[in-house]
Amino acid sequence: MAETTLFEKICAKEIPAAIVHEDDLCVCFKDISPQAPIHYLVIPRKPIPRVGEAGPEDQSVLGHLLLTASQIAKNEGFSDNGFRLVINNGPDGGEAVPHLHVHLLAGRPLKWPPG
Ligand code: 5GP
């Protein structure tokens, strides 16, 4: 059986995090090392390691992550200025934590393309 990830422990409140939102499918909390004035992570409660390993049964939870990120941006008043959602997948994608997470970045103009 796969080892419990850091983010599963945050979901279970075994490790503290600054939680912004939670519901039955996902948790959103502040990134510990923010890369923008607003940097949140939106994660599924289900321990899907990465988007590349999600299956058809995960379609609704994947949609929920994006809709929740968008709703948080609206609720917190930064949606109109814009924001960026990022999902890193695997070694070349820059993934460090093997529990699917959507980065929600905002609060400054973000450069493109990413490095
Ligand atoms: P990845 O590189 O896997 O896409 O992103 C992992 C993110 O998790 C990084 O932005 C990193 O700063 C964040 N992170 C790592 N450990 C912790 C932690 O213990 N608490 C919180 N809140 N964020 C973390």
GROMACS .gro file of C-alpha atoms and ligand atoms in nm:
model
  139
    1MET     CA    1   0.000   0.000   0.000
    2ALA     CA    2   0.126   0.350  -0.087
    3GLU     CA    3   0.269   0.561   0.195
    4THR     CA    4   0.046   0.837   0.335
    5THR     CA    5   0.147   1.165   0.171
    6LEU     CA    6   0.208   1.497   0.339
    7PHE     CA    7  -0.109   1.634   0.178
    8GLU     CA    8  -0.321   1.343   0.303
    9LYS     CA    9  -0.194   1.433   0.652
   10ILE     CA   10  -0.298   1.796   0.593
   11CYS     CA   11  -0.646   1.675   0.485
   12ALA     CA   12  -0.669   1.466   0.801
   13LYS     CA   13  -0.547   1.765   1.012
   14GLU     CA   14  -0.252   1.558   1.133
   15ILE     CA   15  -0.023   1.832   1.000
   16PRO     CA   16  -0.125   2.198   1.037
   17ALA     CA   17  -0.193   2.419   0.734
   18ALA     CA   18  -0.367   2.752   0.679
   19ILE     CA   19  -0.691   2.614   0.538
   20VAL     CA   20  -0.884   2.848   0.309
   21HIS     CA   21  -1.170   2.617   0.211
   22GLU     CA   22  -1.278   2.259   0.260
   23ASP     CA   23  -1.569   2.047   0.150
   24ASP     CA   24  -1.644   1.679   0.108
   25LEU     CA   25  -1.426   1.643  -0.203
   26CYS     CA   26  -1.136   1.885  -0.161
   27VAL     CA   27  -0.927   2.104   0.068
   28CYS     CA   28  -0.761   2.435  -0.020
   29PHE     CA   29  -0.475   2.570   0.191
   30LYS     CA   30  -0.194   2.827   0.167
   31ASP     CA   31   0.131   2.709   0.011
   32ILE     CA   32   0.410   2.709   0.269
   33SER     CA   33   0.651   2.871   0.022
   34PRO     CA   34   0.439   3.121  -0.174
   35GLN     CA   35   0.551   3.217  -0.524
   36ALA     CA   36   0.301   3.505  -0.550
   37PRO     CA   37   0.111   3.722  -0.299
   38ILE     CA   38  -0.167   3.463  -0.320
   39HIS     CA   39  -0.054   3.102  -0.355
   40TYR     CA   40  -0.300   2.831  -0.255
   41LEU     CA   41  -0.310   2.458  -0.323
   42VAL     CA   42  -0.641   2.289  -0.402
   43ILE     CA   43  -0.622   1.915  -0.345
   44PRO     CA   44  -0.868   1.626  -0.364
   45ARG     CA   45  -0.935   1.436  -0.042
   46LYS     CA   46  -0.889   1.123  -0.254
   47PRO     CA   47  -0.515   1.052  -0.275
   48ILE     CA   48  -0.477   1.062  -0.654
   49PRO     CA   49  -0.097   1.082  -0.699
   50ARG     CA   50  -0.100   1.304  -1.009
   51VAL     CA   51  -0.334   1.405  -1.289
   52GLY     CA   52  -0.164   1.154  -1.521
   53GLU     CA   53  -0.289   0.875  -1.295
   54ALA     CA   54  -0.646   0.997  -1.263
   55GLY     CA   55  -0.907   0.778  -1.429
   56PRO     CA   56  -1.255   0.825  -1.575
   57GLU     CA   57  -1.398   0.769  -1.225
   58ASP     CA   58  -1.219   1.089  -1.117
   59GLN     CA   59  -1.384   1.316  -1.375
   60SER     CA   60  -1.615   1.487  -1.129
   61VAL     CA   61  -1.348   1.546  -0.866
   62LEU     CA   62  -1.111   1.690  -1.129
   63GLY     CA   63  -1.382   1.931  -1.240
   64HIS     CA   64  -1.458   2.016  -0.880
   65LEU     CA   65  -1.097   2.121  -0.817
   66LEU     CA   66  -1.108   2.378  -1.101
   67LEU     CA   67  -1.452   2.509  -1.015
   68THR     CA   68  -1.355   2.541  -0.648
   69ALA     CA   69  -1.037   2.732  -0.735
   70SER     CA   70  -1.242   2.969  -0.951
   71GLN     CA   71  -1.502   3.016  -0.678
   72ILE     CA   72  -1.234   3.091  -0.417
   73ALA     CA   73  -1.089   3.355  -0.651
   74LYS     CA   74  -1.435   3.514  -0.680
   75ASN     CA   75  -1.506   3.490  -0.307
   76GLU     CA   76  -1.173   3.650  -0.219
   77GLY     CA   77  -1.212   3.925  -0.480
   78PHE     CA   78  -0.912   3.856  -0.705
   79SER     CA   79  -1.091   3.682  -0.990
   80ASP     CA   80  -1.134   3.996  -1.199
   81ASN     CA   81  -0.764   4.085  -1.181
   82GLY     CA   82  -0.680   3.734  -1.293
   83PHE     CA   83  -0.514   3.426  -1.156
   84ARG     CA   84  -0.325   3.121  -1.274
   85LEU     CA   85  -0.392   2.752  -1.212
   86VAL     CA   86  -0.097   2.514  -1.245
   87ILE     CA   87  -0.072   2.137  -1.216
   88ASN     CA   88   0.280   1.994  -1.211
   89ASN     CA   89   0.297   1.631  -1.323
   90GLY     CA   90   0.599   1.405  -1.277
   91PRO     CA   91   0.972   1.484  -1.260
   92ASP     CA   92   0.997   1.708  -1.568
   93GLY     CA   93   0.674   1.882  -1.468
   94GLY     CA   94   0.829   1.988  -1.139
   95GLU     CA   95   0.604   1.778  -0.916
   96ALA     CA   96   0.743   1.746  -0.561
   97VAL     CA   97   0.448   1.607  -0.365
   98PRO     CA   98   0.283   1.292  -0.508
   99HIS     CA   99  -0.073   1.396  -0.425
  100LEU     CA  100  -0.257   1.581  -0.701
  101HIS     CA  101  -0.273   1.954  -0.633
  102VAL     CA  102  -0.378   2.260  -0.829
  103HIS     CA  103  -0.167   2.568  -0.759
  104LEU     CA  104  -0.381   2.884  -0.746
  105LEU     CA  105  -0.156   3.186  -0.796
  106ALA     CA  106  -0.259   3.552  -0.799
  107GLY     CA  107  -0.186   3.898  -0.667
  108ARG     CA  108   0.075   4.007  -0.922
  109PRO     CA  109   0.120   3.992  -1.301
  110LEU     CA  110   0.255   3.644  -1.376
  111LYS     CA  111   0.511   3.593  -1.652
  112TRP     CA  112   0.466   3.358  -1.946
  113PRO     CA  113   0.605   3.112  -2.042
  114PRO     CA  114   0.690   2.950  -1.708
  115GLY     CA  115   1.053   2.846  -1.660
  1165GP     P1  116   0.468   2.072  -0.660
  1165GP     O1  117   0.609   2.116  -0.680
  1165GP     O2  118   0.460   1.927  -0.619
  1165GP     O3  119   0.377   2.106  -0.774
  1165GP     O4  120   0.414   2.160  -0.541
  1165GP     C1  121   0.422   2.124  -0.408
  1165GP     C2  122   0.394   2.248  -0.327
  1165GP     O5  123   0.371   2.210  -0.193
  1165GP     C3  124   0.511   2.349  -0.325
  1165GP     O6  125   0.467   2.473  -0.378
  1165GP     C4  126   0.547   2.357  -0.178
  1165GP     O7  127   0.585   2.487  -0.137
  1165GP     C5  128   0.421   2.309  -0.109
  1165GP     N1  129   0.445   2.245   0.018
  1165GP     C6  130   0.539   2.152   0.046
  1165GP     N2  131   0.532   2.114   0.175
  1165GP     C7  132   0.429   2.184   0.229
  1165GP     C8  133   0.372   2.186   0.361
  1165GP     O8  134   0.414   2.117   0.453
  1165GP     N3  135   0.269   2.272   0.381
  1165GP     C9  136   0.219   2.352   0.280
  1165GP     N4  137   0.117   2.431   0.312
  1165GP     N5  138   0.270   2.350   0.156
  1165GP    C10  139   0.373   2.268   0.130
   0.00000   0.00000   0.00000
